[in-house]
């Protein structure tokens, strides 16, 4: 059974969108990935789309959405991404906060460093989910 994973940031235009894209790609068959924002911008940042395309992942089809747009689900993991008090508490079996800089105002090379850190953390999360699936 796939584990439901939710990535939350403020605008749902950069960090959480990239995390969702990596989780869908790296966790195919293991996780069901979602993302949302506490105050969604309504659009995905073009730099996020470009940075993910460099990794072979198309997030241009994803949509910026709010927490109320999510399905009612029991979350295996809720990962907040440096949004502090702007991220409300969501019930989950596991929780983590990745204190990541919002890359939207960074130069592109720095933006890509945040992307690469998100990829590293998502890959580790997928491995944790894969291990828990194998234990069940």
Coordinates of N, CA and C in Angstrom, one line a residue:
X1 N 0.8 -1.2 0.0 CA 0.0 0.0 0.0 C 0.9 1.2 0.0
X2 N 0.6 2.2 -0.9 CA 1.4 3.4 -1.0 C 1.2 4.3 0.3
X3 N 2.3 4.9 0.7 CA 2.3 5.9 1.8 C 1.9 7.3 1.3
X4 N 1.0 7.9 2.0 CA 0.6 9.3 1.5 C 1.6 10.3 2.2
X5 N 2.2 11.1 1.4 CA 3.2 12.1 1.9 C 2.8 13.4 1.4
X6 N 2.8 14.4 2.3 CA 2.4 15.8 2.1 C 3.6 16.7 2.4
X7 N 3.9 17.6 1.4 CA 4.9 18.6 1.6 C 4.2 20.0 1.6
X8 N 4.5 20.8 2.7 CA 3.8 22.0 2.9 C 4.8 23.2 3.0
X9 N 4.6 24.2 2.2 CA 5.3 25.5 2.4 C 4.3 26.6 2.4
X10 N 4.8 27.8 2.3 CA 3.8 28.9 2.3 C 3.1 29.1 1.0
X11 N 3.8 29.3 -0.1 CA 3.1 29.6 -1.3 C 2.8 28.4 -2.2
X12 N 3.4 27.3 -1.9 CA 3.3 26.1 -2.8 C 3.6 26.5 -4.2
X13 N 4.8 27.2 -4.4 CA 5.2 27.5 -5.7 C 6.6 27.1 -6.0
X14 N 7.4 26.7 -5.0 CA 8.8 26.4 -5.1 C 9.2 25.1 -4.4
X15 N 9.5 25.2 -3.1 CA 10.0 24.1 -2.3 C 9.1 22.9 -2.3
X16 N 7.8 23.1 -1.9 CA 6.9 21.9 -1.8 C 6.6 21.3 -3.2
X17 N 6.5 22.2 -4.2 CA 6.3 21.7 -5.6 C 7.4 20.8 -6.0
X18 N 8.7 21.2 -5.8 CA 9.8 20.4 -6.2 C 9.9 19.1 -5.4
X19 N 9.6 19.2 -4.1 CA 9.5 18.0 -3.3 C 8.5 17.0 -3.8
X20 N 7.3 17.5 -4.1 CA 6.3 16.6 -4.7 C 6.8 16.0 -6.0
X21 N 7.4 16.8 -6.9 CA 7.9 16.2 -8.1 C 8.9 15.2 -7.9
X22 N 9.9 15.4 -7.0 CA 10.9 14.4 -6.7 C 10.2 13.1 -6.1
X23 N 9.3 13.3 -5.2 CA 8.6 12.2 -4.5 C 7.9 11.3 -5.6
X24 N 7.2 12.0 -6.5 CA 6.5 11.2 -7.5 C 7.4 10.4 -8.4
X25 N 8.6 11.0 -8.7 CA 9.6 10.4 -9.6 C 10.3 9.3 -8.8
X26 N 10.9 9.6 -7.7 CA 11.7 8.7 -6.9 C 10.9 7.6 -6.1
X27 N 9.7 8.0 -5.8 CA 8.8 7.1 -5.0 C 7.7 6.4 -5.7
X28 N 7.8 6.3 -7.0 CA 6.8 5.7 -7.8 C 6.5 4.2 -7.3
X29 N 5.3 4.0 -7.0 CA 4.9 2.6 -6.4 C 5.0 2.5 -4.9
X30 N 5.7 3.6 -4.3 CA 5.9 3.5 -2.9 C 5.1 4.6 -2.1
X31 N 5.1 5.8 -2.7 CA 4.4 6.9 -2.1 C 3.4 7.5 -3.0
X32 N 2.4 8.2 -2.4 CA 1.4 9.0 -3.1 C 1.7 10.4 -2.6
X33 N 2.3 11.3 -3.5 CA 2.8 12.5 -3.0 C 1.9 13.7 -3.3
X34 N 1.8 14.6 -2.4 CA 1.0 15.8 -2.5 C 1.8 17.0 -2.0
X35 N 1.4 18.2 -2.4 CA 2.0 19.4 -1.8 C 0.8 20.4 -1.7
X36 N 1.1 21.4 -0.8 CA 0.1 22.5 -0.6 C 0.8 23.6 0.1
X37 N 0.1 24.8 0.1 CA 0.7 25.9 0.7 C -0.3 26.5 1.8
X38 N 0.2 27.1 2.8 CA -0.7 27.7 3.8 C -1.3 29.0 3.2
X39 N -0.6 29.7 2.3 CA -1.1 30.8 1.6 C -0.6 30.7 0.1
X40 N -1.3 29.8 -0.7 CA -0.8 29.5 -2.0 C -0.8 30.7 -2.9
X41 N 0.2 30.7 -3.8 CA 0.4 31.8 -4.7 C -0.5 31.7 -5.9
X42 N -0.9 30.4 -6.2 CA -1.8 30.1 -7.4 C -1.0 29.8 -8.6
X43 N 0.4 29.8 -8.5 CA 1.2 29.5 -9.7 C 2.5 28.9 -9.2
X44 N 3.1 28.1 -10.1 CA 4.4 27.5 -9.8 C 5.5 28.5 -10.4
X45 N 6.5 28.7 -9.7 CA 7.6 29.6 -10.1 C 8.3 29.0 -11.3
X46 N 8.5 29.8 -12.3 CA 9.1 29.4 -13.6 C 10.5 28.8 -13.3
X47 N 11.2 29.4 -12.3 CA 12.6 28.8 -12.0 C 12.5 27.4 -11.5
X48 N 11.4 27.1 -10.7 CA 11.2 25.8 -10.2 C 11.0 24.8 -11.3
X49 N 10.2 25.2 -12.3 CA 9.9 24.4 -13.4 C 11.2 24.1 -14.2
X50 N 12.0 25.2 -14.4 CA 13.2 25.0 -15.2 C 14.2 24.1 -14.4
X51 N 14.4 24.4 -13.1 CA 15.3 23.6 -12.3 C 14.9 22.1 -12.3
X52 N 13.7 21.8 -12.2 CA 13.2 20.4 -12.2 C 13.4 19.8 -13.6
X53 N 13.1 20.6 -14.6 CA 13.3 20.1 -16.0 C 14.8 19.6 -16.2
X54 N 15.7 20.3 -15.6 CA 17.1 19.9 -15.7 C 17.4 18.6 -15.0
X55 N 16.5 18.1 -14.1 CA 16.6 16.8 -13.5 C 15.7 15.8 -14.2
X56 N 15.0 16.2 -15.3 CA 14.2 15.3 -16.1 C 12.8 15.2 -15.5
X57 N 12.4 16.1 -14.6 CA 11.1 16.0 -14.0 C 10.2 17.2 -14.4
X58 N 9.1 17.0 -15.0 CA 8.2 18.1 -15.4 C 7.2 18.4 -14.3
X59 N 7.3 19.5 -13.7 CA 6.3 19.9 -12.7 C 5.4 21.0 -13.2
X60 N 5.5 21.3 -14.5 CA 4.7 22.4 -15.1 C 3.2 22.0 -15.1
X61 N 2.9 20.7 -14.9 CA 1.5 20.2 -14.9 C 0.9 20.3 -13.5
X62 N 1.8 20.5 -12.5 CA 1.3 20.5 -11.1 C 0.6 21.9 -10.9
X63 N -0.2 22.0 -9.9 CA -0.9 23.3 -9.6 C -0.6 23.7 -8.1
X64 N -0.5 25.0 -8.0 CA -0.3 25.6 -6.6 C -1.7 25.5 -6.0
X65 N -1.7 24.9 -4.8 CA -3.0 24.7 -4.1 C -2.9 24.9 -2.6
X66 N -4.0 25.1 -2.0 CA -4.1 25.3 -0.5 C -4.4 24.0 0.2
X67 N -4.3 24.1 1.5 CA -4.6 22.9 2.3 C -6.0 22.4 2.1
X68 N -6.9 23.3 1.9 CA -8.3 22.9 1.7 C -8.6 22.2 0.4
X69 N -7.6 22.2 -0.5 CA -7.7 21.5 -1.8 C -7.3 20.1 -1.7
X70 N -6.7 19.7 -0.6 CA -6.2 18.3 -0.5 C -7.3 17.3 -0.2
X71 N -7.1 16.1 -0.6 CA -8.1 15.0 -0.2 C -8.1 14.8 1.3
X72 N -9.2 14.4 1.8 CA -9.2 13.9 3.2 C -8.4 12.6 3.2
X73 N -7.3 12.6 3.9 CA -6.5 11.4 3.9 C -5.7 11.3 5.3
X74 N -5.3 10.1 5.5 CA -4.4 9.9 6.7 C -3.0 9.9 6.1
X75 N -2.2 10.9 6.6 CA -0.9 11.1 6.1 C 0.1 10.3 6.8
X76 N 0.9 9.6 6.1 CA 2.1 8.9 6.7 C 3.1 9.9 7.1
X77 N 3.4 10.8 6.2 CA 4.4 11.9 6.5 C 3.8 13.3 6.2
X78 N 4.0 14.2 7.0 CA 3.8 15.6 6.7 C 5.1 16.3 6.9
X79 N 5.6 16.9 5.8 CA 6.9 17.6 5.9 C 6.6 19.1 5.6
X80 N 6.9 19.9 6.6 CA 6.8 21.4 6.4 C 8.2 21.8 6.0
X81 N 8.2 22.9 5.3 CA 9.4 23.3 4.6 C 9.8 24.8 5.0
X82 N 10.1 25.0 6.2 CA 10.6 26.3 6.7 C 9.6 27.4 6.7
X83 N 8.3 27.0 6.9 CA 7.3 28.1 6.9 C 6.9 28.5 8.3
X84 N 7.5 27.9 9.3 CA 7.3 28.4 10.7 C 5.8 28.4 11.1
X85 N 5.4 29.5 11.7 CA 4.0 29.6 12.2 C 3.0 29.7 11.1
X86 N 3.4 29.9 9.8 CA 2.5 29.9 8.7 C 2.0 28.5 8.3
X87 N 2.7 27.5 8.8 CA 2.2 26.1 8.5 C 1.4 25.6 9.7
X88 N 0.2 25.3 9.4 CA -0.7 24.8 10.5 C -0.3 23.4 10.8
X89 N -0.8 22.9 12.0 CA -0.6 21.5 12.4 C -1.5 20.6 11.5
X90 N -1.0 19.6 11.0 CA -1.8 18.6 10.2 C -1.4 17.2 10.9
X91 N -2.5 16.5 11.2 CA -2.2 15.2 11.8 C -1.5 14.2 10.8
X92 N -0.5 13.5 11.3 CA 0.2 12.6 10.5 C 0.9 11.5 11.5
X93 N 1.2 10.4 10.9 CA 1.9 9.4 11.7 C 3.4 9.9 11.9
X94 N 3.9 10.6 11.0 CA 5.3 11.1 11.1 C 5.3 12.5 10.6
X95 N 6.2 13.3 11.3 CA 6.3 14.8 10.9 C 7.7 15.2 10.9
X96 N 8.0 16.1 10.0 CA 9.4 16.7 10.0 C 9.3 18.1 9.5
X97 N 10.2 18.9 9.9 CA 10.3 20.3 9.4 C 11.7 20.4 8.7
X98 N 11.7 20.7 7.4 CA 12.9 20.9 6.7 C 13.1 22.4 6.6
X99 N 13.9 23.0 7.5 CA 14.2 24.4 7.5 C 15.0 24.8 6.3
X100 N 14.3 25.0 5.2 CA 14.9 25.3 3.9 C 14.6 26.7 3.5
X101 N 15.6 27.4 3.0 CA 15.4 28.8 2.5 C 14.5 28.8 1.4
X102 N 13.5 29.8 1.4 CA 12.7 29.9 0.2 C 13.6 30.4 -0.9
X103 N 13.7 29.7 -2.0 CA 14.6 30.1 -3.1 C 14.1 31.1 -4.1
X104 N 12.9 31.6 -3.9 CA 12.3 32.4 -5.0 C 13.1 33.6 -5.3
X105 N 13.8 34.2 -4.4 CA 14.5 35.5 -4.7 C 16.0 35.2 -4.9
X106 N 16.4 34.0 -4.9 CA 17.8 33.6 -5.0 C 18.3 33.6 -6.5
X107 N 19.6 33.9 -6.7 CA 20.1 33.6 -8.1 C 19.9 32.2 -8.4
X108 N 19.9 31.9 -9.7 CA 19.5 30.6 -10.2 C 20.4 29.5 -9.6
X109 N 21.8 29.7 -9.6 CA 22.7 28.7 -9.1 C 22.4 28.4 -7.6
X110 N 22.0 29.4 -6.8 CA 21.6 29.2 -5.4 C 20.2 28.5 -5.3
X111 N 19.3 28.8 -6.2 CA 18.0 28.2 -6.3 C 18.3 26.7 -6.5
X112 N 19.2 26.3 -7.4 CA 19.4 24.9 -7.7 C 20.1 24.2 -6.5
X113 N 20.8 24.9 -5.7 CA 21.4 24.2 -4.5 C 20.2 23.8 -3.5
X114 N 19.2 24.7 -3.4 CA 18.0 24.3 -2.6 C 17.3 23.1 -3.2
X115 N 17.2 23.2 -4.6 CA 16.5 22.0 -5.3 C 17.3 20.7 -5.0
X116 N 18.6 20.8 -5.0 CA 19.4 19.6 -4.8 C 19.3 19.1 -3.4
X117 N 19.2 20.0 -2.4 CA 19.0 19.6 -1.0 C 17.6 18.9 -0.8
X118 N 16.6 19.5 -1.5 CA 15.3 18.9 -1.5 C 15.3 17.5 -2.1
X119 N 16.0 17.3 -3.2 CA 16.1 16.0 -3.8 C 16.8 15.0 -2.8
X120 N 17.9 15.4 -2.2 CA 18.6 14.5 -1.2 C 17.6 14.1 -0.1
X121 N 16.9 15.1 0.5 CA 16.0 14.8 1.6 C 14.8 13.9 1.2
X122 N 14.3 14.2 0.0 CA 13.1 13.4 -0.5 C 13.6 11.9 -0.7
X123 N 14.8 11.8 -1.3 CA 15.3 10.4 -1.5 C 15.4 9.6 -0.2
X124 N 15.9 10.3 0.8 CA 16.0 9.7 2.1 C 14.6 9.3 2.7
X125 N 13.7 10.2 2.5 CA 12.3 10.0 3.0 C 11.7 8.8 2.2
X126 N 11.9 8.7 0.9 CA 11.4 7.6 0.1 C 12.0 6.3 0.6
X127 N 13.3 6.3 0.9 CA 13.9 5.0 1.5 C 13.3 4.6 2.8
X128 N 13.0 5.6 3.7 CA 12.3 5.3 4.9 C 10.9 4.7 4.6
X129 N 10.2 5.2 3.7 CA 8.9 4.7 3.3 C 9.0 3.3 2.7
X130 N 10.0 3.1 1.8 CA 10.2 1.8 1.2 C 10.5 0.8 2.3
X131 N 11.3 1.1 3.3 CA 11.6 0.2 4.3 C 10.4 -0.2 5.2
X132 N 9.5 0.8 5.4 CA 8.4 0.6 6.2 C 7.3 -0.3 5.5
X133 N 7.3 -0.1 4.1 CA 6.4 -0.9 3.3 C 6.9 -2.4 3.3
X134 N 8.2 -2.6 3.3 CA 8.7 -3.9 3.3 C 8.6 -4.6 4.7
X135 N 8.4 -3.8 5.7 CA 8.2 -4.4 7.1 C 6.8 -4.8 7.3
X136 N 5.9 -4.3 6.5 CA 4.4 -4.6 6.8 C 4.0 -5.9 6.2

